[in-house]
Short mmCIF file of C-alpha atoms and ligand atoms in Angstrom, two decimals:
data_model
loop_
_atom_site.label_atom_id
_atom_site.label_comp_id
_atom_site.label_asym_id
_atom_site.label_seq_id
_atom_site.Cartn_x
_atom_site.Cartn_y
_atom_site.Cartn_z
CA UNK A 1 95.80 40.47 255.59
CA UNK A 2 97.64 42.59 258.67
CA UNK A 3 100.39 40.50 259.65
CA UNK A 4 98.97 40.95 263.61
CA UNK A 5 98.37 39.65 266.48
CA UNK A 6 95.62 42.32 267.28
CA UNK A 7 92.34 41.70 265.80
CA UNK A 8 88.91 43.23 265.98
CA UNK A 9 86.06 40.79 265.87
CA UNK A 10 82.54 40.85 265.47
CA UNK A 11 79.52 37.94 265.76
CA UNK A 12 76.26 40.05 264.14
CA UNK A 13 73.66 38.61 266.10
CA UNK A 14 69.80 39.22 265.30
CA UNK A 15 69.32 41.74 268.20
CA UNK A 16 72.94 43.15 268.41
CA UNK A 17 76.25 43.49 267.23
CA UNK A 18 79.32 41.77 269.98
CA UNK A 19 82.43 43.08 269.46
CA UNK A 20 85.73 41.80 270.60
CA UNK A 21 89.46 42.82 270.81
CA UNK A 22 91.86 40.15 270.38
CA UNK A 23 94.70 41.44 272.61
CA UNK A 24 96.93 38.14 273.20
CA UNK A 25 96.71 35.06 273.85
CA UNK A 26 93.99 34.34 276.21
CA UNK A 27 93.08 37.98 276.86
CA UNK A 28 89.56 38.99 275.22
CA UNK A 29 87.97 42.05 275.93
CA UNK A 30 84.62 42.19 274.38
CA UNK A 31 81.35 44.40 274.46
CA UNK A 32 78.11 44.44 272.64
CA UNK A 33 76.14 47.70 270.82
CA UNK A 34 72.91 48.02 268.78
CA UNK A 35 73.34 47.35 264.88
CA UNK A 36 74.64 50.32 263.10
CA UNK A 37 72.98 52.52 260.56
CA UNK A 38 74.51 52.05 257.06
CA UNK A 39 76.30 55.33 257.00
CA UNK A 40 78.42 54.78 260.50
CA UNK A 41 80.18 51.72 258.65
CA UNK A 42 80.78 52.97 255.24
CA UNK A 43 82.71 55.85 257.56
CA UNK A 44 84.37 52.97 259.20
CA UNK A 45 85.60 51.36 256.17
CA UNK A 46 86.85 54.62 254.75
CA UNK A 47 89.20 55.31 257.51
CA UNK A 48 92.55 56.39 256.66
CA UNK A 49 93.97 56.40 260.42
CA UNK A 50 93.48 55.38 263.51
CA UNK A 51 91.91 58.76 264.82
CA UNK A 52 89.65 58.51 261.86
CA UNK A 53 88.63 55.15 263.32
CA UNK A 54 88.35 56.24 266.41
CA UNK A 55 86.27 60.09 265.35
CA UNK A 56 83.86 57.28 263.88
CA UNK A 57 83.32 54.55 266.34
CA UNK A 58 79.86 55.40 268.03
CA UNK A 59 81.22 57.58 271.23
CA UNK A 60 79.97 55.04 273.99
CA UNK A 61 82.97 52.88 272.38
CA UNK A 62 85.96 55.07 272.18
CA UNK A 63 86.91 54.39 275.69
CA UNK A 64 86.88 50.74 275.17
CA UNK A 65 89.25 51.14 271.80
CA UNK A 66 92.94 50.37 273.07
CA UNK A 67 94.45 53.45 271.28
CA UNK A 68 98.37 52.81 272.03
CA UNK A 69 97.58 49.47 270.36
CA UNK A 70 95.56 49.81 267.65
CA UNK A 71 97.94 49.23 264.39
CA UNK A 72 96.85 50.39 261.36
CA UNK A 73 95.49 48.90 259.03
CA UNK A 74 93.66 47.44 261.60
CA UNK A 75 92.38 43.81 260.67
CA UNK A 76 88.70 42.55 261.25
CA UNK A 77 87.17 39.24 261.51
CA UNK A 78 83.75 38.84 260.50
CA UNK A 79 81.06 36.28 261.60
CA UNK A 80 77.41 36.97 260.86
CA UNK A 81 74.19 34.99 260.90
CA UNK A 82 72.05 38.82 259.55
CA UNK A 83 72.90 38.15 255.94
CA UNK A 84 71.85 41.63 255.18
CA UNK A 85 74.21 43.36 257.85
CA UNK A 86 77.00 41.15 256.28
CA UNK A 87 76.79 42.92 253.17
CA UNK A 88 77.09 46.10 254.79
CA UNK A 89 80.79 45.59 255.92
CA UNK A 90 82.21 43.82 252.62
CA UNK A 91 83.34 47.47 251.70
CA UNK A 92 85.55 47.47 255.16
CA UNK A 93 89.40 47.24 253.74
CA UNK A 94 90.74 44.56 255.91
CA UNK A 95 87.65 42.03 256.84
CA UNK A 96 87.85 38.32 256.98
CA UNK A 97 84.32 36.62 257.04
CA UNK A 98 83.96 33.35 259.06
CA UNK A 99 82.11 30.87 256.82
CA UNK A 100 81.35 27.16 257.77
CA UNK A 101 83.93 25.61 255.82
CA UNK A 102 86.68 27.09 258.12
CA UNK A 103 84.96 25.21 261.25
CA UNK A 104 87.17 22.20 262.09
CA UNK A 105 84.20 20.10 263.11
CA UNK A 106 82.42 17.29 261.11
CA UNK A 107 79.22 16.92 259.75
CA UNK A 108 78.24 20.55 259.76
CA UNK A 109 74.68 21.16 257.58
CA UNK A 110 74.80 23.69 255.21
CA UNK A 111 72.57 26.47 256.81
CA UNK A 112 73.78 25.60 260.18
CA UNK A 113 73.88 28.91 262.11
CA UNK A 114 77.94 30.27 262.28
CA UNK A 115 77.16 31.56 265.68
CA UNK A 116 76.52 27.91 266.58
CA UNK A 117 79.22 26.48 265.17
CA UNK A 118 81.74 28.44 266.51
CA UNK A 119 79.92 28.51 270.33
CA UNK A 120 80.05 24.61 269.58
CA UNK A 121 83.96 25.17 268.88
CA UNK A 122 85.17 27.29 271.39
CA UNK A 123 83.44 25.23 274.11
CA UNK A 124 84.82 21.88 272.92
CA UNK A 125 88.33 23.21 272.43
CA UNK A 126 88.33 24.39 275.70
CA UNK A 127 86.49 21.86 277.90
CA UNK A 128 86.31 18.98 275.68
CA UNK A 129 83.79 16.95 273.56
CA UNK A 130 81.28 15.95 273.46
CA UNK A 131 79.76 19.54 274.19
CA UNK A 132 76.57 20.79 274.19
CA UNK A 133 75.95 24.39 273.24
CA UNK A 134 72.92 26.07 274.48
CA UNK A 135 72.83 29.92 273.17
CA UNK A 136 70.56 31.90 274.92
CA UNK A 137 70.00 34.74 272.36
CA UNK A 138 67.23 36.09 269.80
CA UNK A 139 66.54 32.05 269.27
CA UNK A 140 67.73 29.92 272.35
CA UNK A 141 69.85 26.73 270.33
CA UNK A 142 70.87 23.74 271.64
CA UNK A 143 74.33 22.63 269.24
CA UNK A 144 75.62 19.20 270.70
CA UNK A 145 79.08 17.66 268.81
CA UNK A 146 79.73 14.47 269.52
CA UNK A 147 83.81 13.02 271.10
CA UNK A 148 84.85 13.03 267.50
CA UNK A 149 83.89 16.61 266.72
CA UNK A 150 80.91 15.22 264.70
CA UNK A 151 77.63 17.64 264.95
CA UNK A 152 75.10 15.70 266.63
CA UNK A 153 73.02 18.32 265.60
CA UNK A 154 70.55 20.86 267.77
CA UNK A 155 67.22 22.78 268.09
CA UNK A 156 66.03 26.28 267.44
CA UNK A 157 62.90 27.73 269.43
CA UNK A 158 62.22 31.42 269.93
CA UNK A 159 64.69 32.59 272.95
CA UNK A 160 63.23 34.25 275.78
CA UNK A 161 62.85 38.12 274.56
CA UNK A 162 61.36 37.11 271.69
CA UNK A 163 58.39 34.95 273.40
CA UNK A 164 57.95 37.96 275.61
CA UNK A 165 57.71 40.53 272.65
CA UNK A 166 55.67 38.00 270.39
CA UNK A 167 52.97 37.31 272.77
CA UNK A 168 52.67 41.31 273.18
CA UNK A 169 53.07 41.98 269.63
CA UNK A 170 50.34 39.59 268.24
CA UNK A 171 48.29 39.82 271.00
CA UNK A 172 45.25 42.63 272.06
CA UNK A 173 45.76 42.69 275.57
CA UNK A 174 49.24 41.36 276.13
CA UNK A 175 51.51 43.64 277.62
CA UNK A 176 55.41 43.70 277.24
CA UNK A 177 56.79 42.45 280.46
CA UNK A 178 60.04 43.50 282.17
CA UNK A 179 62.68 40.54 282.24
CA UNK A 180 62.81 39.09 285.99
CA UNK A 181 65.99 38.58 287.53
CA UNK A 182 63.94 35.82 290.10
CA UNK A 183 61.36 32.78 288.84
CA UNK A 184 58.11 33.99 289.47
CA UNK A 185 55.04 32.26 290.99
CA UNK A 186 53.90 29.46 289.01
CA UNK A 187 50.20 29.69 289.31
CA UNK A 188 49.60 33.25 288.65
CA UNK A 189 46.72 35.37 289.62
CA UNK A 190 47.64 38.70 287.44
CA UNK A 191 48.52 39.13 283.32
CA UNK A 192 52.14 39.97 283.63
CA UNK A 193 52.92 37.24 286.28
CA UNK A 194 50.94 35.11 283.81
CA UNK A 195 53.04 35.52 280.98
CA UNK A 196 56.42 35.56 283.08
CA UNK A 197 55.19 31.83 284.49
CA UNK A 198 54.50 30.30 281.57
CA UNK A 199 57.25 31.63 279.39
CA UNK A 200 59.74 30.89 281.83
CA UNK A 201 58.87 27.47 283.82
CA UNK A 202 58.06 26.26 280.51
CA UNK A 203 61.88 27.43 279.03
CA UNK A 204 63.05 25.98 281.81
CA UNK A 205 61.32 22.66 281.57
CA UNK A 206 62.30 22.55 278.02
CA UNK A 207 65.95 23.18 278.55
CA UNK A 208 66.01 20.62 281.62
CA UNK A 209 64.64 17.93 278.96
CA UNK A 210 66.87 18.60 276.39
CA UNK A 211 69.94 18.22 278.54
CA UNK A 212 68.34 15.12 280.35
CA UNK A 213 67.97 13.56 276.88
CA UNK A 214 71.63 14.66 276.17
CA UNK A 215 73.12 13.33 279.12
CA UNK A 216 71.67 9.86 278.02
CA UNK A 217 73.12 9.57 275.19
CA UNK A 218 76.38 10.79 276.19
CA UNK A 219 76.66 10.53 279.52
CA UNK A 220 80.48 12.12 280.15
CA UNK A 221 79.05 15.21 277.54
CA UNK A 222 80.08 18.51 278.76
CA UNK A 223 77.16 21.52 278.79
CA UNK A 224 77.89 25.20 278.48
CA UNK A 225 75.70 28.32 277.95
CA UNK A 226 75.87 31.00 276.74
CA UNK A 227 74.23 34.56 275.13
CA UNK A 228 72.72 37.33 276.28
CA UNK A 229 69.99 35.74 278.49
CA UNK A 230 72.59 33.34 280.02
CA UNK A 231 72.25 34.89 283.81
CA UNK A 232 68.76 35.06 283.71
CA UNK A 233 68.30 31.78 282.85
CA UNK A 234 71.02 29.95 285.11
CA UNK A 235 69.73 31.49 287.92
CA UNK A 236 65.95 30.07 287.34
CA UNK A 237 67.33 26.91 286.24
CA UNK A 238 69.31 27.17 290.07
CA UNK A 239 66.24 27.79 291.20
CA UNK A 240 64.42 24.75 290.05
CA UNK A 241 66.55 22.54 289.14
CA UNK A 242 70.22 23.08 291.25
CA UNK A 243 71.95 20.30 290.18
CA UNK A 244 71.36 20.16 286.98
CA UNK A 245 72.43 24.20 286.63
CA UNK A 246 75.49 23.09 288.95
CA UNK A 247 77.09 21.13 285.67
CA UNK A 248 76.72 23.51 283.07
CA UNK A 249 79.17 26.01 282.17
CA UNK A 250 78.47 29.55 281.58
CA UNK A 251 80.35 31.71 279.36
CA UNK A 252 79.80 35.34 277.84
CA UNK A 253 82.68 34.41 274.93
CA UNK A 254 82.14 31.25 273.17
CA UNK A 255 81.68 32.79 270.05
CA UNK A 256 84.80 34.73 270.55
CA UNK A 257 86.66 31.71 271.38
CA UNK A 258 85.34 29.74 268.50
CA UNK A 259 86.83 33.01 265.98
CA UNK A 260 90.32 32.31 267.74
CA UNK A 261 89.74 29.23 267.46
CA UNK A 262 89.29 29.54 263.42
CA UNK A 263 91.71 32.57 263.48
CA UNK A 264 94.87 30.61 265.06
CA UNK A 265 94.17 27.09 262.85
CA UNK A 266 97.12 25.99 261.01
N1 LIG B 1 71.55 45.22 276.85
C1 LIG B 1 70.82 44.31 276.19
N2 LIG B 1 70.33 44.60 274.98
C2 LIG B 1 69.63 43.70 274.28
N3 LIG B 1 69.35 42.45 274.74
C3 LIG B 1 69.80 42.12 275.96
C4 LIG B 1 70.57 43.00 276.74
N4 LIG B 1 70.91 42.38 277.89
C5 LIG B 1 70.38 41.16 277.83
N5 LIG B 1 69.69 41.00 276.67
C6 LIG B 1 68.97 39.78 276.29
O1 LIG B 1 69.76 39.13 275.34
C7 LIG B 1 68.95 38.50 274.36
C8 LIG B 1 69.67 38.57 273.07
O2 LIG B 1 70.84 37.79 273.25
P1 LIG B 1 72.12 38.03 272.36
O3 LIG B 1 73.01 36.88 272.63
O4 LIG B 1 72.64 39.39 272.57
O5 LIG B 1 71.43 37.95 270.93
P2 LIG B 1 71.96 37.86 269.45
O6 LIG B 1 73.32 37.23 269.51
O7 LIG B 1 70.93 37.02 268.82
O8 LIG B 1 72.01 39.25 268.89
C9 LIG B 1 67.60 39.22 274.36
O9 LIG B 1 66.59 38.25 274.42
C10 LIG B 1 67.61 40.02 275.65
O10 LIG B 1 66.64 39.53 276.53
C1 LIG B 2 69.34 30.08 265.00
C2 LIG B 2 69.91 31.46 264.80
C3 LIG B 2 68.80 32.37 264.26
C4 LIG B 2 70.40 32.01 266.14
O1 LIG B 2 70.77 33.35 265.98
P1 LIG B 2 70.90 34.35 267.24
O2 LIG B 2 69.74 34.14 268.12
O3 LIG B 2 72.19 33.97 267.94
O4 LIG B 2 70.98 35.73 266.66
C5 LIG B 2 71.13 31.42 263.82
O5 LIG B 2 72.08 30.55 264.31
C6 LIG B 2 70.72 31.02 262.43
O6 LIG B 2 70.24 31.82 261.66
N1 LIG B 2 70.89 29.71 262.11
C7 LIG B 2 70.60 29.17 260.81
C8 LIG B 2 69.75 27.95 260.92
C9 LIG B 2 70.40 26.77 261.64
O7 LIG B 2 71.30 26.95 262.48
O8 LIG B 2 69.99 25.63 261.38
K1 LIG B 3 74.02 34.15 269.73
#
């Protein structure tokens, strides 16, 4: 393993690949792209030099590479919960995959999602447990740990793009509807509205339960949120429900922290 302080990280999430730079100690710069065909990352992994690297990274990236510095070989820390986009990097030269056994929390299930975990990590290292995790991605989790770092343990339902493009996938007159930046009228008179109402008061609901029922039982818990329908869904919860949207804290790189986390563990 590079003997660096620069690493390039990636969570493989179910719709998308994020990608992060490690540049120093608190300093993440991170971005997200689609997956990537097969071919683009056996061309990764067979770089010889930085240019090489750079010639290969889909162009939309380049700019976002930090070329001056970039060492080479350049190291890359893995996390994935797409078993079948894992196995398309083990060729890469320098990879280190993130498994659950390098989590420094207790009580951790075997098929626990890594993505969780290490949301679930960063969060409590930085604000403190207990923490609860809710990941707004493909499936919107909830990943609680407890004061002594013990999973409390969580819930999976389908996140909000996926209700949307279920309901128009296995339906005959569904539509695909556009993601609303504002919560629509509850009793709707039209099809779209319709299916914007119910998917969202109803996420909303759901997530103000689970966070009622978590404050309970620890009542000096910490919430924070995070994936790629965070905004959307702070805002309706600000909407509805202000104070409860006023504790949580919201957070593009939990994940990210969590690797650093893992990366800088003695
Ligand atoms: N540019 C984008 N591309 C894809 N999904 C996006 C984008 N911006 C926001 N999203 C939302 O993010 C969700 C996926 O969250 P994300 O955390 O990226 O997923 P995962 O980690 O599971 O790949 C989708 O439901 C979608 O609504
Ligand atoms: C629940 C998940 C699908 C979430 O993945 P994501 O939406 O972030 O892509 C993933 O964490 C996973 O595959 N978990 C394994 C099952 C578990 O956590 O119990
Ligand atoms: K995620």
């Amino acid at each position: 393993m590079a003997n660096s302080t620069l690493w390039l990280a990636l969570m493989i999430g179910n719709s998308r690949l994020h990608w992060a730079w490690f540049t120093g100690k608190s300093d993440i710069s991170a971005w997200d792209t689609d997956h990537l065909p097969p071919k683009v990352i056996h061309q990764l992994s067979n770089c010889k030099t930085l240019e090489d690297f750079i010639t290969h990274f889909p162009p939309s990236l380049t700019p976002l590479l930090p070329h001056s510095l970039l060492p080479t070989p350049y190291s890359l820390l893995l996390a994935s919960v797409v078993p079948s986009q894992t196995e398309l990097w083990q060729s890469y030269p320098n990879v280190r995959v993130i498994t659950l056994d390098q989590i420094p929390l207790q009580g951790l299930y075997p098929t626990l999602g890594i993505d969780r975990s290490l949301a679930l990590l960063g969060a409590g290292q930085n604000w403190g447990f207990p923490m609860l995790v809710i990941d707004a991605g493909t499936a919107l989790t909830f990943t609680g740990a407890d004061a002594n770092k013990r999973l409390v343990g969580g819930a999976i339902l389908p996140g909000l793009g996926l209700q949307f493009k279920t309901l128009a996938q296995k339906t005959g007159q569904l539509p695909m509807v556009e993601r609303q930046e504002q919560l629509p009228q509850r009793f709707a008179l039209k099809t779209e509205e319709a299916i914007q109402s119910g998917v969202i008061y109803t996420l909303v609901a759901g997530i103000k339960d689970f966070v009622e029922a978590w404050r309970r039982d620890y009542p000096e818990g910490k919430i924070a949120m995070t994936g790629g329908d965070r905004t959307l869904l702070i805002n309706y919860l600000q909407s509805q429900f202000p104070e409860i949207a006023a504790r949580f804290y919201v957070e593009q790189n939990l994940i990210f922290w969590g690797m650093r986390a893992v990366l800088t563990r003695v």
